[in-house]
Short mmCIF file of C-alpha atoms and ligand atoms in Angstrom, two decimals:
data_model
loop_
_atom_site.label_atom_id
_atom_site.label_comp_id
_atom_site.label_asym_id
_atom_site.label_seq_id
_atom_site.Cartn_x
_atom_site.Cartn_y
_atom_site.Cartn_z
CA UNK A 30 96.33 78.10 117.09
CA UNK A 31 95.72 76.32 120.07
CA UNK A 32 92.94 74.30 119.19
CA UNK A 33 95.64 72.84 116.18
CA UNK A 34 98.65 72.35 118.88
CA UNK A 35 96.28 70.32 121.09
CA UNK A 36 94.18 68.79 117.80
CA UNK A 37 95.42 65.50 115.50
CA UNK A 38 96.24 67.40 113.05
CA UNK A 39 99.60 69.73 112.32
CA UNK A 40 99.91 69.64 108.76
CA UNK A 41 97.18 70.24 106.25
CA UNK A 42 93.80 69.59 107.79
CA UNK A 43 90.29 70.50 108.59
CA UNK A 44 92.47 74.27 109.54
CA UNK A 45 94.02 74.26 105.71
CA UNK A 46 90.40 73.83 104.33
CA UNK A 47 88.55 75.94 106.15
CA UNK A 48 91.47 78.38 105.66
CA UNK A 49 90.88 78.34 100.94
CA UNK A 50 87.17 78.17 101.80
CA UNK A 51 87.41 82.16 104.59
CA UNK A 52 90.58 83.04 101.90
CA UNK A 53 88.09 81.78 98.37
CA UNK A 54 85.52 83.94 100.03
CA UNK A 55 87.23 86.98 100.90
CA UNK A 56 88.84 87.70 97.46
CA UNK A 57 85.28 86.39 95.49
CA UNK A 58 87.21 83.35 93.76
CA UNK A 59 85.27 80.62 93.17
CA UNK A 60 88.04 78.34 95.04
CA UNK A 61 91.77 78.10 96.27
CA UNK A 62 94.13 76.35 97.12
CA UNK A 63 96.88 76.81 100.42
CA UNK A 64 100.32 76.65 99.88
CA UNK A 65 103.63 76.84 101.39
CA UNK A 66 104.56 79.75 99.51
CA UNK A 67 103.76 82.48 96.61
CA UNK A 68 106.33 81.40 95.07
CA UNK A 69 105.11 77.28 95.10
CA UNK A 70 101.47 78.80 94.35
CA UNK A 71 103.64 80.41 90.53
CA UNK A 72 105.11 77.18 89.95
CA UNK A 73 101.79 75.72 90.51
CA UNK A 74 99.84 77.54 87.97
CA UNK A 75 103.00 77.58 85.43
CA UNK A 76 102.55 73.64 85.35
CA UNK A 77 98.31 73.36 85.39
CA UNK A 78 98.45 75.66 82.28
CA UNK A 79 101.22 73.12 80.66
CA UNK A 80 103.78 75.32 80.42
CA UNK A 81 106.63 73.84 79.70
CA UNK A 82 109.90 73.90 77.26
CA UNK A 83 109.07 75.73 73.79
CA UNK A 84 106.83 78.21 75.44
CA UNK A 85 107.37 81.30 76.86
CA UNK A 86 105.79 83.32 79.19
CA UNK A 87 105.23 87.43 79.07
CA UNK A 88 106.47 89.46 82.22
CA UNK A 89 107.85 92.24 83.52
CA UNK A 90 111.26 92.98 84.88
CA UNK A 91 110.64 94.97 87.37
CA UNK A 92 109.79 91.98 90.29
CA UNK A 93 111.03 89.19 92.40
CA UNK A 94 112.96 86.82 90.72
CA UNK A 95 110.77 83.82 92.37
CA UNK A 96 107.91 84.79 89.12
CA UNK A 97 110.66 84.80 86.98
CA UNK A 98 113.19 81.46 88.38
CA UNK A 99 109.50 79.12 88.20
CA UNK A 100 108.93 79.84 84.58
CA UNK A 101 112.61 78.72 84.15
CA UNK A 102 111.93 75.52 86.00
CA UNK A 103 109.30 74.41 84.29
CA UNK A 104 112.06 74.65 81.20
CA UNK A 105 109.77 77.63 79.13
CA UNK A 106 111.29 81.27 78.45
CA UNK A 107 110.40 84.52 80.31
CA UNK A 108 110.24 87.15 78.04
CA UNK A 109 110.79 90.66 79.05
CA UNK A 110 108.86 94.19 78.50
CA UNK A 111 108.90 97.31 80.07
CA UNK A 112 106.34 98.90 82.67
CA UNK A 113 104.53 101.88 82.82
CA UNK A 114 105.98 104.97 84.08
CA UNK A 115 103.87 105.53 86.77
CA UNK A 116 102.51 102.18 87.70
CA UNK A 117 105.87 100.37 87.32
CA UNK A 118 103.42 97.75 86.29
CA UNK A 119 103.62 96.09 82.98
CA UNK A 120 103.17 98.02 80.14
CA UNK A 121 99.50 96.46 78.70
CA UNK A 122 100.73 98.82 74.69
CA UNK A 123 104.69 97.79 75.22
CA UNK A 124 103.14 94.21 75.94
CA UNK A 125 100.99 93.61 72.63
CA UNK A 126 103.97 95.64 71.04
CA UNK A 127 106.28 92.59 71.45
CA UNK A 128 102.58 89.77 70.94
CA UNK A 129 103.03 91.54 67.76
CA UNK A 130 106.92 91.17 67.34
CA UNK A 131 107.47 87.48 68.31
CA UNK A 132 103.86 86.20 65.94
CA UNK A 133 106.16 87.41 63.55
CA UNK A 134 110.25 86.95 63.71
CA UNK A 135 110.18 84.61 65.54
CA UNK A 136 107.98 80.81 64.42
CA UNK A 137 109.92 78.16 67.42
CA UNK A 138 108.87 80.74 70.35
CA UNK A 139 105.18 80.63 71.63
CA UNK A 140 103.84 82.85 74.05
CA UNK A 141 101.51 80.90 76.33
CA UNK A 142 100.94 82.89 79.28
CA UNK A 143 100.71 86.62 80.45
CA UNK A 144 102.02 86.77 84.10
CA UNK A 145 101.22 90.60 85.20
CA UNK A 146 103.20 91.53 88.63
CA UNK A 147 100.34 93.73 90.52
CA UNK A 148 103.51 95.38 91.45
CA UNK A 149 103.87 97.50 95.79
CA UNK A 150 100.06 96.60 95.47
CA UNK A 151 98.84 98.86 92.48
CA UNK A 152 96.32 96.09 90.32
CA UNK A 153 97.70 96.49 86.82
CA UNK A 154 95.84 97.93 84.19
CA UNK A 155 93.69 93.88 83.72
CA UNK A 156 91.27 95.25 81.86
CA UNK A 157 94.06 95.89 78.84
CA UNK A 158 95.98 93.26 79.26
CA UNK A 159 92.86 90.51 79.49
CA UNK A 160 92.13 91.57 76.04
CA UNK A 161 95.18 91.07 75.17
CA UNK A 162 95.18 87.60 76.29
CA UNK A 163 91.76 86.87 74.64
CA UNK A 164 93.13 88.58 71.68
CA UNK A 165 95.80 85.99 71.94
CA UNK A 166 95.17 83.14 72.98
CA UNK A 167 96.94 83.79 76.49
CA UNK A 168 96.22 82.26 79.85
CA UNK A 169 96.54 84.68 82.74
CA UNK A 170 98.91 84.39 86.14
CA UNK A 171 98.26 86.91 88.11
CA UNK A 172 101.04 87.43 91.10
CA UNK A 173 99.40 88.91 93.64
CA UNK A 174 101.28 88.64 96.29
CA UNK A 175 101.56 91.90 97.57
CA UNK A 176 97.68 92.58 96.38
CA UNK A 177 96.32 91.80 99.28
CA UNK A 178 93.41 93.32 99.88
CA UNK A 179 93.62 95.37 96.68
CA UNK A 180 90.65 96.31 94.45
CA UNK A 181 90.15 96.64 90.38
CA UNK A 182 87.34 98.28 88.49
CA UNK A 183 85.51 97.95 92.35
CA UNK A 184 86.09 93.99 91.98
CA UNK A 185 88.52 92.70 94.86
CA UNK A 186 92.38 91.09 92.59
CA UNK A 187 90.75 87.51 92.69
CA UNK A 188 87.31 88.47 91.68
CA UNK A 189 86.87 86.70 88.29
CA UNK A 190 86.18 90.01 85.78
CA UNK A 191 83.25 88.70 83.65
CA UNK A 192 84.18 89.51 80.09
CA UNK A 193 87.16 87.25 79.99
CA UNK A 194 87.04 83.24 80.37
CA UNK A 195 88.18 82.78 83.44
CA UNK A 196 91.13 80.93 82.78
CA UNK A 197 92.86 83.68 85.20
CA UNK A 198 94.81 81.93 88.27
CA UNK A 199 95.39 84.51 91.31
CA UNK A 200 98.89 83.96 93.18
CA UNK A 201 99.06 85.35 96.56
CA UNK A 202 102.31 85.17 99.58
CA UNK A 203 102.02 85.09 103.04
CA UNK A 204 105.67 86.10 103.69
CA UNK A 205 106.47 87.11 107.39
CA UNK A 206 105.96 90.71 105.51
CA UNK A 207 103.07 90.14 103.62
CA UNK A 208 100.29 92.51 104.20
CA UNK A 209 98.64 88.70 105.49
CA UNK A 210 101.18 86.55 107.43
CA UNK A 211 101.57 82.99 107.75
CA UNK A 212 105.35 83.29 108.45
CA UNK A 213 106.05 81.37 104.98
CA UNK A 214 102.35 80.59 102.69
CA UNK A 215 100.20 81.16 99.28
CA UNK A 216 97.23 80.68 98.24
CA UNK A 217 96.26 80.41 94.27
CA UNK A 218 92.97 81.18 93.30
CA UNK A 219 91.39 80.41 90.58
CA UNK A 220 88.54 78.24 88.42
CA UNK A 221 87.74 75.25 90.19
CA UNK A 222 88.90 73.19 87.67
CA UNK A 223 92.28 74.48 87.49
CA UNK A 224 93.14 75.10 91.63
CA UNK A 225 91.85 70.91 91.65
CA UNK A 226 94.73 70.49 89.21
CA UNK A 227 96.95 71.91 90.81
CA UNK A 228 96.16 70.16 94.35
CA UNK A 229 97.40 67.22 92.72
CA UNK A 230 100.72 68.87 91.45
CA UNK A 231 101.48 70.32 94.81
CA UNK A 232 101.06 66.93 96.54
CA UNK A 233 103.21 64.73 94.88
CA UNK A 234 100.86 64.41 92.05
CA UNK A 235 98.46 61.84 94.70
CA UNK A 236 95.31 60.83 92.87
CA UNK A 237 93.73 61.78 96.76
CA UNK A 238 95.00 64.14 99.04
CA UNK A 239 96.60 63.51 102.64
CA UNK A 240 93.53 65.05 104.07
CA UNK A 241 90.90 62.36 101.49
CA UNK A 242 94.09 59.65 102.73
CA UNK A 243 93.68 59.84 106.26
CA UNK A 244 90.06 61.33 107.32
CA UNK A 245 87.24 59.99 108.66
CA UNK A 246 85.76 59.11 105.40
CA UNK A 247 89.39 58.43 103.27
CA UNK A 248 90.90 54.50 102.21
CA UNK A 249 94.42 53.96 102.14
CA UNK A 250 95.02 53.95 98.53
CA UNK A 251 96.33 56.39 96.44
CA UNK A 252 98.07 56.84 92.87
CA UNK A 253 101.05 59.52 91.32
CA UNK A 254 99.36 59.99 88.19
CA UNK A 255 102.22 63.07 87.33
CA UNK A 256 106.17 63.59 88.77
CA UNK A 257 104.57 66.45 91.34
CA UNK A 258 106.24 68.36 94.32
CA UNK A 259 105.10 68.95 97.84
CA UNK A 260 104.13 72.89 98.10
CA UNK A 261 100.61 71.89 100.68
CA UNK A 262 99.66 74.46 104.08
CA UNK A 263 100.02 73.13 107.28
CA UNK A 264 96.50 73.65 110.13
CA UNK A 265 99.17 75.49 112.57
CA UNK A 266 100.03 77.52 109.46
CA UNK A 267 96.26 78.19 108.22
CA UNK A 268 95.20 78.69 111.98
CA UNK A 269 97.37 82.05 111.86
CA UNK A 270 95.84 82.85 108.94
CA UNK A 271 92.59 82.75 109.58
CA UNK A 272 93.03 84.90 112.91
CA UNK A 273 94.76 87.38 110.18
CA UNK A 274 92.54 87.64 107.51
CA UNK A 275 89.72 88.52 109.99
CA UNK A 276 92.40 91.52 111.10
CA UNK A 277 92.99 91.84 107.12
CA UNK A 278 90.36 95.13 106.94
CA UNK A 279 91.62 96.57 110.50
CA UNK A 280 96.13 96.67 109.35
CA UNK A 281 95.28 97.89 105.19
CA UNK A 282 92.78 101.19 107.09
CA UNK A 283 96.74 101.73 108.93
CA UNK A 284 99.01 101.33 106.02
CA UNK A 285 96.30 103.55 104.55
CA UNK A 286 96.38 105.96 107.27
CA UNK A 287 99.93 105.65 107.59
CA UNK A 288 100.15 106.08 103.87
CA UNK A 289 98.52 109.25 103.46
CA UNK A 290 100.70 110.84 106.17
CA UNK A 291 103.68 110.04 104.43
CA UNK A 292 102.19 112.38 100.85
CA UNK A 293 101.19 114.67 102.95
CA UNK A 294 104.39 115.05 104.27
CA UNK A 295 106.37 114.41 100.68
CA UNK A 296 104.34 115.46 97.91
CA UNK A 297 105.15 119.44 99.07
CA UNK A 298 108.89 118.67 98.20
CA UNK A 299 110.37 119.29 95.02
CA UNK A 300 112.94 116.61 95.57
CA UNK A 301 110.06 113.62 95.30
CA UNK A 302 107.72 111.38 93.65
CA UNK A 303 105.45 109.98 95.75
CA UNK A 304 103.72 106.63 94.62
CA UNK A 305 100.35 106.54 92.77
CA UNK A 306 96.92 105.12 92.60
CA UNK A 307 94.74 105.53 89.64
CA UNK A 308 91.22 106.15 90.04
CA UNK A 309 89.95 102.77 89.25
CA UNK A 310 92.28 101.07 91.47
CA UNK A 311 91.80 100.87 95.37
CA UNK A 312 95.86 100.08 96.37
CA UNK A 313 96.56 96.99 98.70
CA UNK A 314 99.67 99.71 100.28
CA UNK A 315 101.84 96.91 100.62
CA UNK A 316 105.07 98.82 99.30
CA UNK A 317 105.27 102.74 100.11
CA UNK A 318 107.96 103.73 97.42
CA UNK A 319 108.97 107.17 97.13
CA UNK A 320 111.05 108.21 94.23
CA UNK A 321 114.03 110.13 94.13
CA UNK A 322 114.24 113.48 91.36
CA UNK A 323 117.48 113.82 90.93
CA UNK A 324 117.42 117.29 88.62
CA UNK A 325 115.50 118.83 92.29
CA UNK A 326 118.04 116.98 94.86
CA UNK A 327 121.82 116.39 95.13
CA UNK A 328 122.50 112.96 96.66
CA UNK A 329 122.05 109.66 94.89
CA UNK A 330 119.32 107.35 95.79
CA UNK A 331 122.04 104.76 97.38
CA UNK A 332 122.92 108.10 99.81
CA UNK A 333 119.77 109.01 100.63
CA UNK A 334 119.24 105.56 102.01
CA UNK A 335 122.91 105.33 104.22
CA UNK A 336 122.05 108.55 105.31
CA UNK A 337 118.27 106.86 105.85
CA UNK A 338 120.52 104.25 107.97
CA UNK A 339 121.98 107.03 109.75
CA UNK A 340 119.18 107.89 111.42
CA UNK A 341 118.08 104.36 112.45
CA UNK A 342 115.47 104.63 109.05
CA UNK A 343 115.71 100.81 108.16
CA UNK A 344 114.70 101.04 103.68
CA UNK A 345 114.84 98.53 100.43
CA UNK A 346 114.84 98.71 97.12
CA UNK A 347 111.44 96.99 95.39
CA UNK A 348 112.87 95.46 93.42
CA UNK A 349 116.66 95.33 91.69
CA UNK A 350 115.38 95.02 87.55
CA UNK A 351 114.96 91.03 87.10
CA UNK A 352 117.17 91.36 83.50
CA UNK A 353 120.20 93.45 85.78
CA UNK A 354 120.24 89.89 87.79
CA UNK A 355 124.01 87.80 85.86
CA UNK A 356 121.81 84.71 85.67
CA UNK A 357 119.33 86.33 83.89
CA UNK A 358 122.04 89.59 82.45
CA UNK A 359 124.11 86.10 81.12
CA UNK A 360 121.80 83.84 79.93
CA UNK A 361 119.55 85.84 77.15
CA UNK A 362 122.64 88.63 76.93
CA UNK A 363 120.66 91.49 78.48
CA UNK A 364 121.91 95.14 78.79
CA UNK A 365 120.90 97.64 81.79
CA UNK A 366 118.74 99.41 78.98
CA UNK A 367 117.29 97.28 77.07
CA UNK A 368 114.14 98.05 79.19
CA UNK A 369 115.02 101.60 80.02
CA UNK A 370 111.64 102.83 82.26
CA UNK A 371 112.57 99.79 84.86
CA UNK A 372 116.30 100.53 84.16
CA UNK A 373 115.63 104.23 85.01
CA UNK A 374 113.16 104.05 88.05
CA UNK A 375 115.18 101.72 89.66
CA UNK A 376 117.71 103.60 90.72
CA UNK A 377 115.86 106.33 91.43
CA UNK A 378 113.26 104.30 94.35
CA UNK A 379 113.25 103.07 97.88
CA UNK A 380 110.23 101.78 99.89
CA UNK A 381 109.65 103.40 103.28
CA UNK A 382 109.03 101.79 106.55
CA UNK A 383 105.41 100.60 106.51
CA UNK A 384 103.97 98.36 108.85
CA UNK A 385 100.52 98.36 110.71
CA UNK A 386 101.95 98.05 113.81
CA UNK A 387 104.51 101.30 113.37
CA UNK A 388 102.83 104.55 115.84
CA UNK A 389 102.21 107.53 114.95
CA UNK A 390 105.48 108.70 116.57
CA UNK A 391 106.90 105.75 114.31
CA UNK A 392 105.65 107.85 111.28
CA UNK A 393 106.68 110.79 112.31
CA UNK A 394 110.20 109.95 112.74
CA UNK A 395 109.87 109.14 109.11
CA UNK A 396 108.78 111.61 108.13
CA UNK A 397 111.43 114.61 110.49
CA UNK A 398 114.47 111.60 109.67
CA UNK A 399 113.92 113.39 105.13
CA UNK A 400 113.22 116.84 106.46
CA UNK A 401 116.17 116.44 108.17
CA UNK A 402 118.12 115.31 105.30
CA UNK A 403 116.54 117.45 102.68
CA UNK A 404 117.21 120.19 104.48
CA UNK A 405 120.71 119.19 105.01
CA UNK A 406 122.65 121.50 102.23
CA UNK A 407 124.00 118.58 100.16
CA UNK A 408 119.99 117.64 100.08
CA UNK A 409 118.98 120.47 97.02
CA UNK A 410 115.98 122.94 97.81
CA UNK A 411 112.48 122.30 99.63
CA UNK A 412 110.04 124.69 97.61
CA UNK A 413 108.00 122.55 95.64
C1 PLP B 552 106.47 90.01 93.19
C2 PLP B 552 106.85 89.17 94.64
N1 PLP B 552 106.44 87.65 93.78
C3 PLP B 552 106.83 86.69 94.47
C4 PLP B 552 107.26 86.20 95.65
C5 PLP B 552 108.02 85.25 96.28
O1 PLP B 552 107.11 85.50 97.49
P1 PLP B 552 107.00 83.67 98.64
O2 PLP B 552 108.00 85.05 100.13
O3 PLP B 552 105.71 82.84 98.91
O4 PLP B 552 107.00 82.77 97.97
C6 PLP B 552 107.30 87.80 96.40
C7 PLP B 552 107.76 88.41 97.58
O5 PLP B 552 108.39 88.91 97.84
C8 PLP B 552 107.14 88.80 95.76
O6 PLP B 552 107.07 90.20 96.81
#
């Protein structure tokens, strides 16, 4: 970091190149492009696949808005598919139903991309989704904002699955609270020819990037071949990212340890449902999302959050489903029940504090606060 500040490069330069190389090697991706955020990576992925007006993108309502906003930015239509009750990831069976229905009913809409989100850091059912992509000729953009370092069937998210045709782009977030952070930042990973195309979109649509232009081997000449965007990462951010990458294993081990303690404490309580980790998945544990069992708990989710807040425990809700937000609700005339699983689960989820910086005492504080709430008369019974 200090050497970057002293060097001639503050913005995109050698540290970014090194970070791209080391990150790609870490996740097993053939190539990667460092960008300003996961949102810009998702936008670039759509541009690279040529998604535009008349196209549709299949994705999940259970996500952060940015992955759906960028579909709107390119003039395409998001088509939401309800989620699996256990993982809250896009349901491949429902995605297939939607694709069958669309191919029969709506000649005007061409579904071009499948955009699954590895929610909370739990990998989606990629085998089923990639099979669908192949069958229906779809490109795949995986939102891996939460999924570092997640594995599916022994492979890191980002490592190509041999059976797929390789048209998968993976988008990561290095936002402040993510498993690896550069303050703000993101990465796009995938096949080299696609990543190089995204690089052009991400730096003004110029045929040569600034590093090549201003570097020793570069020249002053460049051409604008598209009306691109400015999504490049700075060397300052990459310098942080390189350090974070070295610590990622340790961070992840600490997250797992905290999750183990939470699970041990909460799984005996009938009031809660603890998160799943399917056998074929290694969870990145970006978020720990507890679900309330309303039949065994007199408090609503919102009241539970307030009770935790009163005990100095900060929580959040990930996420308010896309179809409930006014922009999408009004534009597409969605009703809450259109995605019944997402809507039902939304009402009973709460994300507990989870960060590698938490001490054992911090974890104990969270557990004790939850037990204290449950033990009170309104909290319902203790028995499992
Ligand atoms: C699932 C998901 N996708 C994308 C993003 C966007 O990431 P960024 O803030 O790096 O643009 C987030 C941010 O929290 C997210 O949770």
